[in-house]
Amino acid sequence: MKDDLRTAVRSALMLLREHARQRLSQYATRHRMRPTGWHFMIDASSGAGGKLTESGLVLMKTSGTLYFAIRISIASDGLNKLPDASTLEILQLDEARVAHLIFSRDGWTETRAVKKQSDKIVENAMPAPDQLDDA
């Protein structure tokens, strides 16, 4: 049962990751940027009191030196209704904070980190300008 729940939470996290990627791609297109790489960092996985939670950071590199991210999180008690990716904040990141990461042009480069490390990446990040969804 616990393995099934863990699998369901991880699958939901991956689905939410794809929604975040689509939102970031739309944002880049709207602002005349081209995504040139993707990185996904799973930074927390916990299970307490029969509840599982996982979170991660979806990162996009664009042509030039601009980097953007969306933090995603899913809990086992929220599997029946995933968060709407269009409501998650897009952050513009400082290039120096992501210099150690490898970005894949074709798919995902994925790493695991502790939340403290991913929090360093988004530390002092600014909300990306003009995040309104296309009507």
Tab-separated table of C-alpha atoms in Angstrom:
chain	number	residue	atom	x	y	z
A	1	MET	CA	0.000	0.000	0.000
A	2	LYS	CA	2.759	2.453	0.935
A	3	ASP	CA	4.645	1.689	-2.307
A	4	ASP	CA	1.472	2.271	-4.329
A	5	LEU	CA	0.955	5.611	-2.611
A	6	ARG	CA	4.583	6.608	-3.194
A	7	THR	CA	4.246	5.689	-6.887
A	8	ALA	CA	1.026	7.709	-7.176
A	9	VAL	CA	2.618	10.769	-5.547
A	10	ARG	CA	5.695	10.531	-7.796
A	11	SER	CA	3.509	10.160	-10.909
A	12	ALA	CA	1.477	13.213	-9.890
A	13	LEU	CA	4.700	15.172	-9.319
A	14	MET	CA	5.915	14.250	-12.821
A	15	LEU	CA	2.581	15.283	-14.324
A	16	LEU	CA	2.762	18.600	-12.496
A	17	ARG	CA	6.356	18.963	-13.742
A	18	GLU	CA	5.104	18.664	-17.340
A	19	HIS	CA	2.404	21.278	-16.711
A	20	ALA	CA	5.030	23.622	-15.245
A	21	ARG	CA	7.281	23.007	-18.264
A	22	GLN	CA	4.451	23.896	-20.608
A	23	ARG	CA	3.754	27.085	-18.658
A	24	LEU	CA	7.425	28.074	-18.747
A	25	SER	CA	7.569	27.366	-22.492
A	26	GLN	CA	4.508	29.542	-23.077
A	27	TYR	CA	6.056	32.294	-20.985
A	28	ALA	CA	9.281	32.137	-22.996
A	29	THR	CA	7.417	32.223	-26.314
A	30	ARG	CA	5.280	35.157	-25.205
A	31	HIS	CA	8.448	37.096	-24.357
A	32	ARG	CA	10.329	36.139	-27.523
A	33	MET	CA	12.763	33.801	-25.780
A	34	ARG	CA	13.679	30.284	-26.779
A	35	PRO	CA	14.003	27.523	-24.176
A	36	THR	CA	17.431	25.925	-24.577
A	37	GLY	CA	17.522	23.549	-21.619
A	38	TRP	CA	15.587	21.931	-18.793
A	39	HIS	CA	16.510	20.734	-15.329
A	40	PHE	CA	14.336	19.135	-12.661
A	41	MET	CA	15.445	18.991	-9.051
A	42	ILE	CA	13.531	16.829	-6.598
A	43	ASP	CA	14.302	18.499	-3.302
A	44	ALA	CA	11.980	17.004	-0.706
A	45	SER	CA	10.301	13.695	-0.095
A	46	SER	CA	8.723	13.018	3.249
A	47	GLY	CA	6.239	10.639	4.741
A	48	ALA	CA	4.798	11.346	8.146
A	49	GLY	CA	1.532	10.242	9.652
A	50	GLY	CA	0.523	8.244	6.580
A	51	LYS	CA	0.854	11.309	4.342
A	52	LEU	CA	3.490	11.506	1.606
A	53	THR	CA	4.735	14.794	0.180
A	54	GLU	CA	7.207	15.469	-2.624
A	55	SER	CA	8.395	18.727	-4.082
A	56	GLY	CA	10.752	19.904	-6.756
A	57	LEU	CA	12.045	22.779	-8.786
A	58	VAL	CA	11.403	22.965	-12.552
A	59	LEU	CA	14.129	25.066	-14.190
A	60	MET	CA	14.279	26.469	-17.725
A	61	LYS	CA	17.296	27.983	-19.428
A	62	THR	CA	16.621	30.323	-22.328
A	63	SER	CA	18.801	31.638	-25.101
A	64	GLY	CA	21.155	34.116	-23.553
A	65	THR	CA	21.684	33.968	-19.826
A	66	LEU	CA	18.131	33.982	-18.496
A	67	TYR	CA	16.875	31.246	-16.183
A	68	PHE	CA	13.362	30.738	-14.852
A	69	ALA	CA	11.857	28.310	-12.340
A	70	ILE	CA	8.608	27.091	-10.861
A	71	ARG	CA	8.464	25.281	-7.520
A	72	ILE	CA	5.994	22.384	-7.479
A	73	SER	CA	4.725	20.268	-4.612
A	74	ILE	CA	2.242	17.427	-4.259
A	75	ALA	CA	0.861	15.637	-1.210
A	76	SER	CA	-0.849	12.275	-1.085
A	77	ASP	CA	-4.043	13.844	0.267
A	78	GLY	CA	-4.176	16.146	-2.774
A	79	LEU	CA	-3.909	13.521	-5.500
A	80	ASN	CA	-7.526	13.848	-6.577
A	81	LYS	CA	-7.011	17.525	-7.536
A	82	LEU	CA	-3.601	18.649	-8.734
A	83	PRO	CA	-2.637	22.297	-8.246
A	84	ASP	CA	-3.316	24.474	-11.282
A	85	ALA	CA	0.109	25.157	-12.816
A	86	SER	CA	-1.130	28.497	-14.148
A	87	THR	CA	-1.327	29.773	-10.568
A	88	LEU	CA	2.248	28.820	-9.648
A	89	GLU	CA	4.674	31.713	-9.612
A	90	ILE	CA	7.419	31.894	-12.243
A	91	LEU	CA	10.699	33.078	-10.765
A	92	GLN	CA	13.572	34.654	-12.666
A	93	LEU	CA	16.833	33.265	-11.316
A	94	ASP	CA	20.307	34.685	-10.948
A	95	GLU	CA	22.645	32.994	-13.431
A	96	ALA	CA	25.341	32.439	-10.790
A	97	ARG	CA	22.957	30.353	-8.650
A	98	VAL	CA	22.383	27.783	-11.402
A	99	ALA	CA	25.869	27.703	-12.913
A	100	HIS	CA	26.566	24.269	-11.368
A	101	LEU	CA	23.518	22.623	-12.991
A	102	ILE	CA	23.473	20.841	-16.327
A	103	PHE	CA	20.522	21.614	-18.586
A	104	SER	CA	19.290	19.197	-21.244
A	105	ARG	CA	18.076	20.568	-24.551
A	106	ASP	CA	16.139	17.430	-25.531
A	107	GLY	CA	14.568	16.250	-22.284
A	108	TRP	CA	15.258	16.586	-18.607
A	109	THR	CA	18.400	16.585	-16.569
A	110	GLU	CA	17.286	15.465	-13.139
A	111	THR	CA	19.016	15.692	-9.797
A	112	ARG	CA	18.104	15.138	-6.191
A	113	ALA	CA	18.945	17.723	-3.598
A	114	VAL	CA	17.987	18.704	-0.113
A	115	LYS	CA	15.538	21.577	0.086
A	116	LYS	CA	18.209	23.815	1.572
A	117	GLN	CA	20.202	23.542	-1.693
A	118	SER	CA	17.243	24.350	-3.923
A	119	ASP	CA	16.239	27.184	-1.605
A	120	LYS	CA	19.701	28.680	-2.286
A	121	ILE	CA	18.890	28.608	-6.016
A	122	VAL	CA	15.664	30.576	-5.584
A	123	GLU	CA	17.027	32.814	-2.828
A	124	ASN	CA	16.529	36.459	-3.829
A	125	ALA	CA	14.833	35.331	-7.059
A	126	MET	CA	12.507	37.904	-8.518
A	127	PRO	CA	9.047	37.113	-9.847
A	128	ALA	CA	9.269	36.998	-13.630
A	129	PRO	CA	7.700	40.071	-15.198
A	130	ASP	CA	4.292	39.869	-16.878
A	131	GLN	CA	3.154	36.388	-15.880
A	132	LEU	CA	-0.428	36.796	-16.992
A	133	ASP	CA	-1.677	33.792	-18.945
A	134	ASP	CA	-2.784	34.229	-22.520
A	135	ALA	CA	-6.512	34.667	-22.810
